[in-house]
Coordinates of C-alpha atoms in Angstrom, one line a residue:
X4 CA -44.4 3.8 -84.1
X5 CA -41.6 3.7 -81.6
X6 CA -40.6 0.4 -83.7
X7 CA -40.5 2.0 -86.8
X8 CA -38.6 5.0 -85.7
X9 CA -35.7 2.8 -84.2
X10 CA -35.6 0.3 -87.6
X11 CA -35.2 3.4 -89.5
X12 CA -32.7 5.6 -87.3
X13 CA -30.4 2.2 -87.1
X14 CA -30.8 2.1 -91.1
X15 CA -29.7 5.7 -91.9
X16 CA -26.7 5.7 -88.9
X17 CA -25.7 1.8 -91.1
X18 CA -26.3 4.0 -95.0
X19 CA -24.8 7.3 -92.9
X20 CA -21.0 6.2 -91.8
X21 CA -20.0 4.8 -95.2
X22 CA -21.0 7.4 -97.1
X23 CA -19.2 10.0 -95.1
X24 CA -16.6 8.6 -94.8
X25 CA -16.3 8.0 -98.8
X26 CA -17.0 11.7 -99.4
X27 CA -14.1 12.5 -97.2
X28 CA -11.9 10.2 -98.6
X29 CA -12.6 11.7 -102.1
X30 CA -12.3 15.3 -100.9
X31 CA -8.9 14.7 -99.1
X32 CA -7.6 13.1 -102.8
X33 CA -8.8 15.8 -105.2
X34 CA -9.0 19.0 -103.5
X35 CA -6.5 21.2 -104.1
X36 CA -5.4 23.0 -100.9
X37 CA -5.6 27.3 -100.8
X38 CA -3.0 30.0 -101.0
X39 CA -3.7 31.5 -97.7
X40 CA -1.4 28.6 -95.8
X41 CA 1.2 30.5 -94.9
X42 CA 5.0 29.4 -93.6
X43 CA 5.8 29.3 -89.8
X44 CA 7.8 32.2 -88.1
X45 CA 11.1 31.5 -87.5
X46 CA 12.4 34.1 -84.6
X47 CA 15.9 34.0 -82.8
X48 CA 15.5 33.4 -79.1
X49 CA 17.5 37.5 -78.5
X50 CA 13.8 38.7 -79.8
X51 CA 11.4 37.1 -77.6
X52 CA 10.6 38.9 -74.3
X53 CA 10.3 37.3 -70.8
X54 CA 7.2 36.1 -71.1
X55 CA 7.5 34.6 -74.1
X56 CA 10.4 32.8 -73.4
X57 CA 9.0 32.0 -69.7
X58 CA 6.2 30.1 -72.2
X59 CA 8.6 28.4 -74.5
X60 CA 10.8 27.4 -71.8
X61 CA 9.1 27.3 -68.7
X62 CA 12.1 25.0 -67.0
X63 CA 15.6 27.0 -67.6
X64 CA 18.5 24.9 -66.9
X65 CA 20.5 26.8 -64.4
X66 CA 23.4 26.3 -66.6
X67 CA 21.7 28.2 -69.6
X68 CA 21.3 30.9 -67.1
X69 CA 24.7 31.1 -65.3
X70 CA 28.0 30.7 -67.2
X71 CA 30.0 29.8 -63.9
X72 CA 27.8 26.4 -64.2
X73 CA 28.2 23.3 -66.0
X74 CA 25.4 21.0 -67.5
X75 CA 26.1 17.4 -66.6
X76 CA 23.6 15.6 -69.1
X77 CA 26.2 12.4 -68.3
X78 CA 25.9 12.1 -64.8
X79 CA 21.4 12.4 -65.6
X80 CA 21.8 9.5 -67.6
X81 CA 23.6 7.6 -65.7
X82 CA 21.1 8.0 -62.6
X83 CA 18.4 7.2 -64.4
X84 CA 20.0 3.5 -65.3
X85 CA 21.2 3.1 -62.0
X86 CA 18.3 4.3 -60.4
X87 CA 16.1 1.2 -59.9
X88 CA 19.4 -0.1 -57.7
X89 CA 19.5 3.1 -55.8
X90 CA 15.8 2.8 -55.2
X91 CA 16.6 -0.4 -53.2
X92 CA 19.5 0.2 -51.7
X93 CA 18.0 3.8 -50.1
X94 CA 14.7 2.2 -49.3
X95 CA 16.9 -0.2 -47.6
X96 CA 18.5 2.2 -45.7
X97 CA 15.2 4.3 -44.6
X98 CA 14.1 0.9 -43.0
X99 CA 16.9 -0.3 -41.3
X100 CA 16.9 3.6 -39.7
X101 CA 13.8 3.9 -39.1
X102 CA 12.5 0.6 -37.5
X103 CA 14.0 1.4 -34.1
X104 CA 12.5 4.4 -34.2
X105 CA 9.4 3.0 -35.0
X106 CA 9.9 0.5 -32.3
X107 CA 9.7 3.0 -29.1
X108 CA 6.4 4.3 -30.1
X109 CA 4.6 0.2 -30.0
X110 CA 3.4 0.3 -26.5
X111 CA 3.1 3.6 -25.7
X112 CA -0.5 5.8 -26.9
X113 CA -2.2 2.3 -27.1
X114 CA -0.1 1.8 -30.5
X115 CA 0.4 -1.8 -31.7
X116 CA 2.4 -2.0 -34.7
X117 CA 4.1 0.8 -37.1
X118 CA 5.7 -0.4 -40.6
X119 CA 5.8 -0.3 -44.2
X120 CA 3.3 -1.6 -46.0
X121 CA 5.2 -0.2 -49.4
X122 CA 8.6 1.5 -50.1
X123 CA 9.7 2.6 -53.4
X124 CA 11.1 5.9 -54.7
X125 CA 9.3 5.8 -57.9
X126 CA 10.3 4.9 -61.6
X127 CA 11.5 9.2 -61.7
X128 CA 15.5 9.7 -60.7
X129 CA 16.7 13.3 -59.5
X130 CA 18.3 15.2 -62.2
X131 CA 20.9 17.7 -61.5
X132 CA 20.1 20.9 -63.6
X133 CA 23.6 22.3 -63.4
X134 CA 26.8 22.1 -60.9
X135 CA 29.6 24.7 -60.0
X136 CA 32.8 23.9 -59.0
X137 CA 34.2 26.6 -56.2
X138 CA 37.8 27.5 -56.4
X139 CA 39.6 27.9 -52.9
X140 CA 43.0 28.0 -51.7
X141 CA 42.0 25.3 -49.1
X142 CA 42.9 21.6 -49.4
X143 CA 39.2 21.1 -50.3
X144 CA 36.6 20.4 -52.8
X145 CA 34.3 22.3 -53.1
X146 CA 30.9 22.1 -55.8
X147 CA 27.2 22.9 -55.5
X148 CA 24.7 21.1 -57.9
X149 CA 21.2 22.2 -58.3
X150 CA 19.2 18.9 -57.4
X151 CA 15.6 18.8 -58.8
X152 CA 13.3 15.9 -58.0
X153 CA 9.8 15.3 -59.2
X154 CA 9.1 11.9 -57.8
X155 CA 6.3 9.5 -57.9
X156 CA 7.2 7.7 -54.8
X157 CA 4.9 4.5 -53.2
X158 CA 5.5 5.2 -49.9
X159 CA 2.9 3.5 -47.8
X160 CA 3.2 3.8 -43.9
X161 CA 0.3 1.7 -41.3
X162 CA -0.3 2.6 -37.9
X163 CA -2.3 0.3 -36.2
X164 CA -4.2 2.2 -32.9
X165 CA -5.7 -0.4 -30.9
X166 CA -8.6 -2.0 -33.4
X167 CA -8.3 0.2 -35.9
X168 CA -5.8 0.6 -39.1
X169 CA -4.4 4.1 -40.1
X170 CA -3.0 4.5 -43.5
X171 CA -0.6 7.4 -44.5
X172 CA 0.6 7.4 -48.2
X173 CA 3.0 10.0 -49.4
X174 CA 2.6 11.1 -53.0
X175 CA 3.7 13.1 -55.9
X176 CA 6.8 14.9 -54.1
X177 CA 8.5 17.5 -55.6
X178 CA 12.1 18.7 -54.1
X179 CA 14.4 21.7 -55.9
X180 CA 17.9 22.5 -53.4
X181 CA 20.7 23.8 -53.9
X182 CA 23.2 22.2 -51.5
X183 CA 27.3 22.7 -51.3
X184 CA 29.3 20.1 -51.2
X185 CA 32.6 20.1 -49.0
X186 CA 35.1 17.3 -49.3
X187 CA 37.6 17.8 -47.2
X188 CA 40.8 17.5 -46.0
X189 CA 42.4 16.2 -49.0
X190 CA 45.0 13.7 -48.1
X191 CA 47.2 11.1 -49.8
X192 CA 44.8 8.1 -48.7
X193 CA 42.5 6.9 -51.0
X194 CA 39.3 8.3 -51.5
X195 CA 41.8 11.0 -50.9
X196 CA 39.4 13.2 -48.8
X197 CA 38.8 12.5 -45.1
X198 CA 35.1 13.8 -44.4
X199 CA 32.0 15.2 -46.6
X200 CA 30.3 18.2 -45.8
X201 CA 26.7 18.7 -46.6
X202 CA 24.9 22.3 -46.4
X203 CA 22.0 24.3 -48.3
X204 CA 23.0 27.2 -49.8
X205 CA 18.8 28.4 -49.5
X206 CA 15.8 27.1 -48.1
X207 CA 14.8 24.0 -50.3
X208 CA 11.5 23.7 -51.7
X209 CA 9.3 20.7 -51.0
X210 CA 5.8 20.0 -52.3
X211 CA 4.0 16.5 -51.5
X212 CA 0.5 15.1 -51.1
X213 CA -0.2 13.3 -47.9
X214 CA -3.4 10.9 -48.2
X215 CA -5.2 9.7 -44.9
X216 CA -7.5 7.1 -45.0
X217 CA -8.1 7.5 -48.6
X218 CA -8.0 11.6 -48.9
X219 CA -5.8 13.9 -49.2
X220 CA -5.2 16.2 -46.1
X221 CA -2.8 18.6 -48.0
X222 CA -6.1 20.5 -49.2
X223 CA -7.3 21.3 -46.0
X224 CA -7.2 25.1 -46.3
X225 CA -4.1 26.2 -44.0
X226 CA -2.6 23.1 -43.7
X227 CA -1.0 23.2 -47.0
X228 CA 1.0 26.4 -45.9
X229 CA 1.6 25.4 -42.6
X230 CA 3.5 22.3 -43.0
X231 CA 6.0 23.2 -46.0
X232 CA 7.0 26.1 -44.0
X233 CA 7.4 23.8 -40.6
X234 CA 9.0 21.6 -43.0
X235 CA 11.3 24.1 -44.8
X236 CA 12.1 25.8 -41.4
X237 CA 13.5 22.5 -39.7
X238 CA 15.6 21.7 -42.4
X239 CA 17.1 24.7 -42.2
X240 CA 17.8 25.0 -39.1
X241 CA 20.0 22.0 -39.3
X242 CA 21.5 22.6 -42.4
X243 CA 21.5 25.8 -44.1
X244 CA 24.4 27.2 -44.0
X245 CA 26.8 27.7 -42.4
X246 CA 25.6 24.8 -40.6
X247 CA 26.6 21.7 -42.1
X248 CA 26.3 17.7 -42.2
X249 CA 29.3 15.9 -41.7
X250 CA 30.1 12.0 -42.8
X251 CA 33.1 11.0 -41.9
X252 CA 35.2 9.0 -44.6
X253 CA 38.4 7.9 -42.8
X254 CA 39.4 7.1 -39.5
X255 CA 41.0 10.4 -37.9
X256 CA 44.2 8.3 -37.0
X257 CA 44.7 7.8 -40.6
X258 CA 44.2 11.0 -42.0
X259 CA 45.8 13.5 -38.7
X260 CA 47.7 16.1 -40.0
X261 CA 49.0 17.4 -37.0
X262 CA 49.8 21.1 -36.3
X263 CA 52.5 22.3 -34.1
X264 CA 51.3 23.3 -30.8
X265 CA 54.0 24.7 -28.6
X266 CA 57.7 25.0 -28.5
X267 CA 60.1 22.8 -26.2
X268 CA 63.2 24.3 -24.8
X269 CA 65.9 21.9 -24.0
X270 CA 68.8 23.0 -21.9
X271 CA 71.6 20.2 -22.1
X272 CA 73.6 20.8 -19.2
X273 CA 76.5 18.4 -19.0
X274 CA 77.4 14.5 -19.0
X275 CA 78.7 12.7 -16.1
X276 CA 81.3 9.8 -16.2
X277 CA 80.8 9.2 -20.3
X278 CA 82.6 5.9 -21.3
X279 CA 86.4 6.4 -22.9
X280 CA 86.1 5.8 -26.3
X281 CA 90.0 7.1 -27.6
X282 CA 93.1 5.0 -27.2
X283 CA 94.6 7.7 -24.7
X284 CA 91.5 7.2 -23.1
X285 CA 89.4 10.0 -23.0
X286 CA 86.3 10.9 -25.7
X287 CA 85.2 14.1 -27.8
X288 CA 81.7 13.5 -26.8
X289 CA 78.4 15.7 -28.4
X290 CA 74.6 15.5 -28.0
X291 CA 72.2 15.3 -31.0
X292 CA 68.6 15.5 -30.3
X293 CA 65.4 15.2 -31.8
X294 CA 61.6 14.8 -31.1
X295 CA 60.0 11.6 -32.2
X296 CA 57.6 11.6 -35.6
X297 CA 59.3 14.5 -36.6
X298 CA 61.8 14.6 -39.9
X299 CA 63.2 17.8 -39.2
X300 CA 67.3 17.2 -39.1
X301 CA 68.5 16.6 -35.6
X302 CA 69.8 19.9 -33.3
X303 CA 73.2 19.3 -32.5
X304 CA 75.3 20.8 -29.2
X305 CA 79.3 21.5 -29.4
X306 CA 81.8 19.0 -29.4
X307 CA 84.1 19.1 -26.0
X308 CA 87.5 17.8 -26.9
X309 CA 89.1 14.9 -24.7
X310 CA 86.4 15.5 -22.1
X311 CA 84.6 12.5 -20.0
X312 CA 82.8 14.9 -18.0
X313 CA 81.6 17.7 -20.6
X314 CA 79.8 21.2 -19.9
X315 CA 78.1 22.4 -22.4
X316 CA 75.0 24.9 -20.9
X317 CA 73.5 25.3 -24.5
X318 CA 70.0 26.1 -25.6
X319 CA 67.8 24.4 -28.1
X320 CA 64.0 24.9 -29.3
X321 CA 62.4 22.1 -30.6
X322 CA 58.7 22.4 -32.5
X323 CA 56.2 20.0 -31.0
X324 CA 52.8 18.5 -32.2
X325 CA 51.9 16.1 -29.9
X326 CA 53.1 16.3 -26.2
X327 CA 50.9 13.9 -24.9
X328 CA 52.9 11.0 -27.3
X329 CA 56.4 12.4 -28.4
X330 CA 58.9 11.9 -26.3
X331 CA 62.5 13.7 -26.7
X332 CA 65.0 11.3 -28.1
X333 CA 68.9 12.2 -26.9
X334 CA 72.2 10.5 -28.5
X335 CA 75.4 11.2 -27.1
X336 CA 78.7 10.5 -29.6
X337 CA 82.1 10.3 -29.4
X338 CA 83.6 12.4 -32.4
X339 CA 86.0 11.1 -34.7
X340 CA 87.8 12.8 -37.4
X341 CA 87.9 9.9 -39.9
X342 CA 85.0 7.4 -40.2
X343 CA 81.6 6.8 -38.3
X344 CA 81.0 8.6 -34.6
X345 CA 81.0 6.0 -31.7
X346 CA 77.9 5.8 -29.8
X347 CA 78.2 6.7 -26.2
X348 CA 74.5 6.4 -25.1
X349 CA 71.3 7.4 -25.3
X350 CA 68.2 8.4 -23.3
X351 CA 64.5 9.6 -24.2
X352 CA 62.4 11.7 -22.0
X353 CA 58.3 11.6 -22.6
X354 CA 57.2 15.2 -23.0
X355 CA 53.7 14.1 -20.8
X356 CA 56.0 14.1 -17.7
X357 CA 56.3 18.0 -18.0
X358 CA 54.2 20.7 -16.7
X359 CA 53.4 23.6 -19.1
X360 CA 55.5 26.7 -18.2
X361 CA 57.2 24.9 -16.0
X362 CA 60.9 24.0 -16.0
X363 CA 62.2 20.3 -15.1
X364 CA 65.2 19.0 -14.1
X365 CA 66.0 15.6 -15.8
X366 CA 69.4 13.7 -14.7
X367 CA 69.2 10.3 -17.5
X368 CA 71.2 7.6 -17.0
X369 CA 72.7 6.9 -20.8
X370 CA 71.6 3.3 -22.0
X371 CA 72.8 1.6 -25.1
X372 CA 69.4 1.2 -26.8
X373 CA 65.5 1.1 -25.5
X374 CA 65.4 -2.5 -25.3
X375 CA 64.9 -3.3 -21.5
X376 CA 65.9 -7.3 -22.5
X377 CA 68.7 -6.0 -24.0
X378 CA 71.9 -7.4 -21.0
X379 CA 73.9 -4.2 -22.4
X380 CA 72.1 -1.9 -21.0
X381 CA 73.2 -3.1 -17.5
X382 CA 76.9 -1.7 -18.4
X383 CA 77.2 1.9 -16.9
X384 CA 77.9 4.7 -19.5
X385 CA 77.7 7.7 -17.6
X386 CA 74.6 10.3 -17.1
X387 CA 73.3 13.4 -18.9
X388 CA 71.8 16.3 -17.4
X389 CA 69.0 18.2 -18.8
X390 CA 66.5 21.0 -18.4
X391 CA 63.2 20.6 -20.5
X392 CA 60.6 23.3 -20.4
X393 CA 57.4 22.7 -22.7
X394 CA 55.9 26.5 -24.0
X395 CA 52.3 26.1 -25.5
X396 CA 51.0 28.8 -28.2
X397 CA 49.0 31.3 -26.8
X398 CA 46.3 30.0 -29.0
X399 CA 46.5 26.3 -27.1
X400 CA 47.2 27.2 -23.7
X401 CA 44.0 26.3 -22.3
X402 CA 44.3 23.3 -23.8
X403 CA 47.5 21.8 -22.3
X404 CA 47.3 24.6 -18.7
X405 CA 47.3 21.3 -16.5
X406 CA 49.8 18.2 -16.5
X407 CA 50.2 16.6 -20.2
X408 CA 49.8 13.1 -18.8
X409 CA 46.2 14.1 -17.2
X410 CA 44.6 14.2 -20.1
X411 CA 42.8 17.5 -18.6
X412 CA 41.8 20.9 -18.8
X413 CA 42.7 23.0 -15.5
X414 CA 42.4 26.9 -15.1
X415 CA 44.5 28.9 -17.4
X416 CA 47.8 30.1 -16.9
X417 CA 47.7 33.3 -14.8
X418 CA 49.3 36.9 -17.0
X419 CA 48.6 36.1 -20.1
X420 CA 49.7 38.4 -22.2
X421 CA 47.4 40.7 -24.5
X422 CA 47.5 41.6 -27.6
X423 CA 49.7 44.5 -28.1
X424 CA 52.1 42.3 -25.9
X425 CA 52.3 38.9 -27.6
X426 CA 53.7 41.4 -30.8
X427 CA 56.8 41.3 -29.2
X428 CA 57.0 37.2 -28.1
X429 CA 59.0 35.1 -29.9
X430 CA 57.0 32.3 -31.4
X431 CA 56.9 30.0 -34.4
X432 CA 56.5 30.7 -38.3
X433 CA 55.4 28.2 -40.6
X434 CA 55.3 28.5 -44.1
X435 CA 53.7 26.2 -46.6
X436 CA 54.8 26.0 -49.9
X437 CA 51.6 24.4 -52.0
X438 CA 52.4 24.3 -55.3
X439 CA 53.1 26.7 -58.5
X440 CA 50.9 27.2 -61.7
X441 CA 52.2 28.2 -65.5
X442 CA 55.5 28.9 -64.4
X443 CA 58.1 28.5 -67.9
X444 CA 62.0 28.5 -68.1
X445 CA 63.9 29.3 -71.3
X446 CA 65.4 26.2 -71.8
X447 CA 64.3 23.7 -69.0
X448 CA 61.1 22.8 -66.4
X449 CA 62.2 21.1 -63.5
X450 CA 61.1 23.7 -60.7
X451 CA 62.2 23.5 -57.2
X452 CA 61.5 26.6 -54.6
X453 CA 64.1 28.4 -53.0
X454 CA 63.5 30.1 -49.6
X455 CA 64.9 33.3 -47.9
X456 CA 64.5 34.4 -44.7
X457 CA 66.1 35.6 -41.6
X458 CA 69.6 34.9 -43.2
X459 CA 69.0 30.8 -43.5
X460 CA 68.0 29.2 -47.2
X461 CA 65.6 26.5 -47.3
X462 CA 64.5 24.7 -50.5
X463 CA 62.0 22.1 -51.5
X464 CA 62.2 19.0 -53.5
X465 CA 62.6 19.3 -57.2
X466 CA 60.3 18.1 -59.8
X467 CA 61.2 17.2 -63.4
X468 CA 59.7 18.5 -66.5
X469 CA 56.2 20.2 -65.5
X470 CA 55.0 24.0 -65.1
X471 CA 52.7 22.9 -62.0
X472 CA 54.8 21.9 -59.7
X473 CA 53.1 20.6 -56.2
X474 CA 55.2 20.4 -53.3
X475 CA 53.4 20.7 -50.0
X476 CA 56.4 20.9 -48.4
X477 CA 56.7 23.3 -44.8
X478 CA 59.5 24.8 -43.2
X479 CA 59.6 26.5 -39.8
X480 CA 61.7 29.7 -38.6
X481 CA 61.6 30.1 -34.4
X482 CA 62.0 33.5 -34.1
X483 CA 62.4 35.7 -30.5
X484 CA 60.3 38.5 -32.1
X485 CA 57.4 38.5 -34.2
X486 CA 58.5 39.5 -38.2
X487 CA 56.7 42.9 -38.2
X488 CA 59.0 44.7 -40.7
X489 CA 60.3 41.5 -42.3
X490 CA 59.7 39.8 -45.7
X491 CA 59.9 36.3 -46.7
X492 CA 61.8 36.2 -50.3
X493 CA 60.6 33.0 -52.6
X494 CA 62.2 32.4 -55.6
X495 CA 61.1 29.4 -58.3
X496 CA 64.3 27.6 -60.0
X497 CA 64.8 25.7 -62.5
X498 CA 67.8 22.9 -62.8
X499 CA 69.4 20.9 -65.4
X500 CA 70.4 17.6 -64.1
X501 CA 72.6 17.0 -67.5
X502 CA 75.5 19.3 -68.9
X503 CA 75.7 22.4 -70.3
X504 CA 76.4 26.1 -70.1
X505 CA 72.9 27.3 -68.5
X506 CA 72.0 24.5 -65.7
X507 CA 70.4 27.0 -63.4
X508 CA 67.7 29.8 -64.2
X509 CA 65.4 31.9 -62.7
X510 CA 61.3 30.9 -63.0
X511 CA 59.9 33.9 -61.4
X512 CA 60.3 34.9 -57.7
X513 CA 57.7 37.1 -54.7
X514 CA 58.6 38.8 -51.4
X515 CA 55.9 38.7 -48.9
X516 CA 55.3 41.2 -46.4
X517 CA 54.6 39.4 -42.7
X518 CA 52.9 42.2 -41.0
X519 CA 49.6 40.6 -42.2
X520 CA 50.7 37.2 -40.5
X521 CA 51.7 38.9 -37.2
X522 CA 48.1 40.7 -37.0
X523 CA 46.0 37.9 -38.5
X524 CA 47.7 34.7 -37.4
X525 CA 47.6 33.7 -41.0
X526 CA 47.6 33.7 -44.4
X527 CA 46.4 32.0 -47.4
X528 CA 46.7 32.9 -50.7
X529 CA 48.4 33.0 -54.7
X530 CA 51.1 35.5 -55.4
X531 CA 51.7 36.8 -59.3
X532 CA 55.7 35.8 -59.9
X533 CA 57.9 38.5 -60.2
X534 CA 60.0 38.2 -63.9
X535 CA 57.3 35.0 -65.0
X536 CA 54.8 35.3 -67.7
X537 CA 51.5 33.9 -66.0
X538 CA 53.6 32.1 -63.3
X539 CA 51.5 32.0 -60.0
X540 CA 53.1 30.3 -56.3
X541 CA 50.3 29.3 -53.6
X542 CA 51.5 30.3 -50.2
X543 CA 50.1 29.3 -46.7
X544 CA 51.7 31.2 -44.0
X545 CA 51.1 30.9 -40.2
X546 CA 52.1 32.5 -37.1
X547 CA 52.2 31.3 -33.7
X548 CA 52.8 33.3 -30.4
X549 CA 54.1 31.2 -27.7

């Protein structure tokens, strides 16, 4: 019976298939479908509420959501062909940073060995869901993609303990962060920024399974919880910001944009015995001096007529960035009414031999160059006395209170001044002319800027046919008092190097209060032209209290 019963079942499932499938074949071809099919619903997104679009699109682009950011679907593709080489190359990296790591743990907790028994990052590239670029007044970059990653990394670490063999594998890692991205200071040195600065604008998000000896101890109940907020907390401590990752780009002595840090006030006093230069034998000698590394044009003392011993007993100030390096440089001429100036002598003084605050005699025997080979130098040409006193800002007094060539920091200068005080010392403005945007002339574009202020004019460079001008050109006023009820007048021009009737014309022009310079030490920002269209002048202005 049980025979039988097998023989027939395997007969009707053989007779079964073919005719079923035949019937269906048949009732596909002639039956005519029915009316109640009815056409899809077609609905604009504007009608669908949050749910329903949270089901439709469960992953919103950030840019879809926010019009301040940009999709980037060109930079997504091109990670995901570069990918498999920036799989290596980080893997690469991991290793070579982590093996000496690895390294002082073998020996200690009876471990034996710790490495890699696979690397890889997966076959799944990051994606960046949508960047925005942050506008400051800073010589920065400044951007903040929003980096998703859902990975499907092989990373495979072995611990051997003694006799036995520990696996760790970490899988299936999901990462969304939102980081900034700082590059900074721009310079004129290719890659044209010096450093990159790396913060998280939020706590990232990080999800990953962590398998031990074959199971996964990411579902012990508590665990789970436990380590992504360790996890989270960590990161953030390090970089959340405002605290920040820094990798430097260039070398600091390429890219040092030094900042003035005090004042130096040279007294020339006289000249002693100067060589006669004139055919009745006497000279018309003057001093020019000047700081090395600077391009500022060179100070310049009276001229004493027919005089081989001169007086003079005048005053200069002298901006310095660097007194541990620049050294005064002093020239000494012999006037002449027609032609060149004779060279009398010369003489340089390092500004590390001064004392801060403290005034220093200097009596220089004049040479004719700074070439000690050089047999001229032997021949006497007289002596110049000087007085040299180096005045740090108030800001950098602790910084140079001891001897400039001890490389120290020593107590601070005793009586410094507060706050309602240093309104009243003189010190140093510095103003920073940047750059213009949309400014327009009636009949020509060259812009140059023109600069008012304390009675002296001051001008930048000009720069042909454009209406955004860059300039980044600074100028300096010393001033006794600090500019409380003073304003800085900046006017944009426009000049015709050819001929005609209208070679000169107004662009716009701005006057700036500098009662918010005195109380804030500085300011940074765009101005609206006065008499432009859209025209718009960026404007860095600094004060310093010596």
């Amino acid at each position: 019976m049980g025979f039988l019963g097998t023989l027939l079942g395997i007969f009707g499932f053989g007779i079964g298939i073919p005719v079923g499938l035949l019937l269906g074949f048949f009732l596909f071809i002639y039956v005519e479908p029915g009316d109640d099919v009815k056409e899809p619903i077609i609905r604009p997104l504007h009608e669908f509420d949050t749910s329903s679009l949270l089901d439709i699109l469960p992953e919103i682009p950030l840019w879809v959501k926010h019009p301040d950011y940009d999709r980037i679907d060109w930079w997504n593709k091109s990670i995901s062909y570069i990918w498999p080489y920036l799989d290596k190359a980080i893997c690469g990296i991991i290793r070579s940073t982590t093996e000496p790591l690895f390294a002082e743990y073998i020996g200690k907790f009876q471990i034996t060995s710790v490495e890699f028994k696979s690397l890889s990052l997966g076959t799944l590239p990051p994606s960046i869901h949508g960047i925005k670029v942050q506008e400051t007044h800073e010589k920065e970059l400044v951007f903040e993609p929003v980096v998703r990653w859902a990975g499907n990394p092989n990373i495979t670490l072995v611990l051997k303990l003694l006799s036995l063999q520990i696996t760790l594998q970490l899988v299936d890692i999901q990462i969304f962060a939102a980081p900034r991205i700082v590059l900074k200071p721009l310079v004129p040195t290719f890659p044209c920024f010096a450093s990159i600065a790396v913060s998280l604008m939020e706590k990232p998000y990080i999800d990953f399974g962590l398998n031990l000896l074959g199971g996964d101890i990411m579902a012990i109940p508590g665990l789970y919880q436990y380590v992504q907020e360790t996890i989270r907390k960590q990161i953030a401590s390090l970089y959340l910001w405002p605290q920040t990752f820094e990798i430097p780009i260039l070398d600091g002595s390429i890219v040092a944009m030094k900042k003035p840090v005090g004042i130096l006030h040279v007294k020339v006093v006289r000249a002693l015995k100067l060589l006669k230069m004139d055919l009745l034998g006497t000279s018309d000698p003057y001093v020019k001096l000047t700081l090395s590394g600077e391009r500022l044009p060179a100070k310049k003392t009276s001229i004493k007529m027919k005089n081989l011993n001169p007086e003079w007993n005048e005053d200069f100030k002298l901006t310095v960035k660097d007194p541990e390096s620049q050294v005064l440089q002093l020239h000494v001429y012999d006037w002449e009414k027609v032609g060149t100036h004779d060279k009398l002598g010369m003489q340089v003084v390092p500004l590390r031999l001064l004392t801060p605050h403290e005034t220093k005699g200097f009596t220089l025997n004049l040479v004719k160059n700074t070439n000690p080979n050089d047999s001229q130098n032997n021949k006497s040409r007289g002596k110049l006395v000087v007085e040299l006193t180096f005045k740090p800002f108030k800001e950098d007094n602790e910084r140079f209170s001891g001897p400039l060539n001890g490389y120290g920091s020593k107590a601070n200068i005793v009586g410094m001044a507060s706050d309602d005080m240093s309104l009243h010392r003189a010190g140093l403005l510095l103003v920073l002319l940047q750059g213009a945007e949309d400014v327009e002339g009636k009949h020509h574009n060259n812009p140059y800027a023109l600069l008012t202020f304390g009675g002296e004019r001051k001008k930048t460079k000009l720069i042909k046919k454009t209406r955004d001008p860059c300039w980044n050109e600074e100028f300096q006023f010393l001033l006794e008092e600090a500019p409380l009820e003073e304003k800085i007048h900046i006017e944009i021009m426009s000049k015709h190097k050819g001929f005609g009737l209208r070679r000169k014309e107004s662009l716009g022009h701005v006057d700036i209060n500098l009662n918010d310079v005195v109380y804030n030490g500085r300011i940074n920002e765009k101005y609206n032209l006065i008499n432009s269209r859209n025209g718009v002048i960026h404007v860095e202005i600094r004060w310093k209290v010596i």
